[in-house]
C-alpha positions as semicolon CSV with decimal commas, in nm:
position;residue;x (nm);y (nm);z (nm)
1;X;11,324;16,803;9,498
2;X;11,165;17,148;9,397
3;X;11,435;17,494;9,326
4;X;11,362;17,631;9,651
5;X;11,487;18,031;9,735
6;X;11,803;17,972;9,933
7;X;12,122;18,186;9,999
8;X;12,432;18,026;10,171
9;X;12,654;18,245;10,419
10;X;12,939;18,073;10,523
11;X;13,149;18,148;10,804
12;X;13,511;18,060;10,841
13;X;13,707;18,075;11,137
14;X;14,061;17,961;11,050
15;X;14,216;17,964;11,379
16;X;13,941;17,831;11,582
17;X;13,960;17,457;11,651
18;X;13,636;17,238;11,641
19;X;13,646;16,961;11,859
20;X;13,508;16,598;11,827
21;X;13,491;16,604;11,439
22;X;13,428;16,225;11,346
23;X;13,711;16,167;11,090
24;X;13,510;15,890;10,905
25;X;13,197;16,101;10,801
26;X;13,222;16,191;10,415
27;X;13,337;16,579;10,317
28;X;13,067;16,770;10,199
29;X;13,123;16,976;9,889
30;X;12,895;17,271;9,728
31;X;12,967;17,397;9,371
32;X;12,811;17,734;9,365
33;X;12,883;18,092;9,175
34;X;12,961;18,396;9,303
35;X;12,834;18,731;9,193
36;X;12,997;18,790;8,907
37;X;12,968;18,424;8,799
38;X;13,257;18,273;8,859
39;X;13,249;17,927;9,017
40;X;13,304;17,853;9,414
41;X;13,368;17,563;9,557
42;X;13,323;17,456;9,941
43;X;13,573;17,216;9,939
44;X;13,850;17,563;9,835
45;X;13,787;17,638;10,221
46;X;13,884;17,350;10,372
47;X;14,154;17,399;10,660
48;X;13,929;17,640;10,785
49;X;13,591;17,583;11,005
50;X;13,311;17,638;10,801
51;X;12,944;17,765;10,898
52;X;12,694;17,709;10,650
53;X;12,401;17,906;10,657
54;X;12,096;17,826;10,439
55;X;11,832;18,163;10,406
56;X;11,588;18,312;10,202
57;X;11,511;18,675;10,162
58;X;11,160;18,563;10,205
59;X;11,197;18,371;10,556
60;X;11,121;18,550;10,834
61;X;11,296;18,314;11,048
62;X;11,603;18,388;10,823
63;X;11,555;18,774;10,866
64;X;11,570;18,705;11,252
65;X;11,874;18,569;11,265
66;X;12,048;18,777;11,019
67;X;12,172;19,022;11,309
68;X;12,333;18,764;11,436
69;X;12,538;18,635;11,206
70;X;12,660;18,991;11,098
71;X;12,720;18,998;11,498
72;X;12,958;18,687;11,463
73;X;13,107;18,864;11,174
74;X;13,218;19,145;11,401
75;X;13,276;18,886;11,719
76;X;13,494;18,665;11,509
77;X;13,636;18,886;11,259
78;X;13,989;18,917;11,465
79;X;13,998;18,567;11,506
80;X;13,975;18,503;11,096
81;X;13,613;18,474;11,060
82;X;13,541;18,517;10,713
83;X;13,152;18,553;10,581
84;X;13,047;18,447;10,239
85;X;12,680;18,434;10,090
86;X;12,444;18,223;9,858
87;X;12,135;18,293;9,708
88;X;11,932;18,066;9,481
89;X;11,882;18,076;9,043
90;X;11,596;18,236;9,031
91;X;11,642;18,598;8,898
92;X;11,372;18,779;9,092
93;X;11,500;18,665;9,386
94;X;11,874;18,740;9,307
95;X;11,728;19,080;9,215
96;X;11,595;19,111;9,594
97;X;11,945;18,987;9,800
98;X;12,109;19,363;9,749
99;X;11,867;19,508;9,919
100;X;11,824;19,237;10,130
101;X;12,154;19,233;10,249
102;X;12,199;19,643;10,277
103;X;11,910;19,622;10,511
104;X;12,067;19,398;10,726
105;X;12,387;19,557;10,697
106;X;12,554;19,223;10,565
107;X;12,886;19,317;10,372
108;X;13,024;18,980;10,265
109;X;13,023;18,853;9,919
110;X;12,720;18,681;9,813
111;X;12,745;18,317;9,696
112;X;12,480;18,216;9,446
113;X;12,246;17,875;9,301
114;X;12,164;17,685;9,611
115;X;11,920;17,401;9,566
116;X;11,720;17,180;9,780
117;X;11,886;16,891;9,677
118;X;12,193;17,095;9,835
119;X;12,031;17,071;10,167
120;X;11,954;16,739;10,118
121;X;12,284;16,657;10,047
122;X;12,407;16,790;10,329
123;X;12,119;16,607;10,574
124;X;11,980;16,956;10,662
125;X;11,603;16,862;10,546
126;X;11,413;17,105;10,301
127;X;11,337;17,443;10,510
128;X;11,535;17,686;10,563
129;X;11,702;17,800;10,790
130;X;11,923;17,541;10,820
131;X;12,336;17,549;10,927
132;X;12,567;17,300;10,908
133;X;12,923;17,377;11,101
134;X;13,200;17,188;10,915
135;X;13,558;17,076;11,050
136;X;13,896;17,218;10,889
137;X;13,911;16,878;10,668
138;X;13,500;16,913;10,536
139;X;13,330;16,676;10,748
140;X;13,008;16,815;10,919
141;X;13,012;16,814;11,284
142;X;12,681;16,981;11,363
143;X;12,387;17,115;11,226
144;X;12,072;17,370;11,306
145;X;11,771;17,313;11,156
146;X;11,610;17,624;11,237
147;X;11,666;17,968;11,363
148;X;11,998;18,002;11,539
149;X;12,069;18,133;11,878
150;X;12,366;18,313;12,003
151;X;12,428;18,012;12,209
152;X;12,415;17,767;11,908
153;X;12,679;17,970;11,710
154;X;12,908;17,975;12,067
155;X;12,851;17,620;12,154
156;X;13,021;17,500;11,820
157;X;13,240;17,748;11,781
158;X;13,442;17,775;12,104
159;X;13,335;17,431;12,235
């Protein structure tokens, strides 16, 4: 699968439950880098509810819904939500995500070297945007392929 232009934001909320997680589905892991280059790994989050959000500065379906996940941010933030980004290898691109993200007012810590492959390996198909909300142990309990909606991010979030 082609380097595609992806960023990552992932949302934890560590004192919101997630309901119905199916215990037997495998724990998805990410290796990534952060901005200074130091590694991150998905699976350091776990005992918190994840939200992984695949964009692209390029998207205009990601630019859509990047109010609303800085409005989660805000929504969730006394509740522990925590935000972290992604952004893909490519050096033009990483050059673009700073002003990408002070546009959109995003103020969480950019997480960097998403692939394809990483969306395949997390069943989210090859376009972005896609989001996969993950249980407190790593197991994926839903996904988005697409835009999100207020009402997706709700849904999964406060069941």
């Amino acid at each position: 699968m082609s380097l595609r232009t992806l960023c990552i934001f992932v949302l934890t909320i560590s004192t919101l439950p997630l309901a119905g997680a199916p215990k037997e589905a495998p724990k998805s892991d990410l290796t990534l880098k952060d901005a200074s280059g130091q590694k991150v790994r998905l699976r350091d989050l776990r005992g918190k509810v994840v939200v992984l959000n695949f964009w692209a500065t390029w998207c205009g379906p990601c630019k859509a819904e990047m109010p609303l996940l800085v409005e989660a941010e805000k929504d969730y933030g006394s509740r522990g939500v925590v935000f972290r980004g992604r952004v893909a290898r490519r050096r033009p691109v990483k050059a673009q995500v700073p002003a990408f993200t002070a546009m959109h007012k995003v103020d969480f810590p950019i997480w960097y070297g998403a692939t394809g492959d990483d969306l395949a390996k997390l069943e989210l198909g090859e376009a972005v945007p896609a989001t996969a909300f993950l249980d407190q142990e790593g197991h994926i309990v839903a996904r988005v392929l697409g835009q999100l909606r207020k009402e997706d991010v709700q849904e999964r979030l406060t069941g």
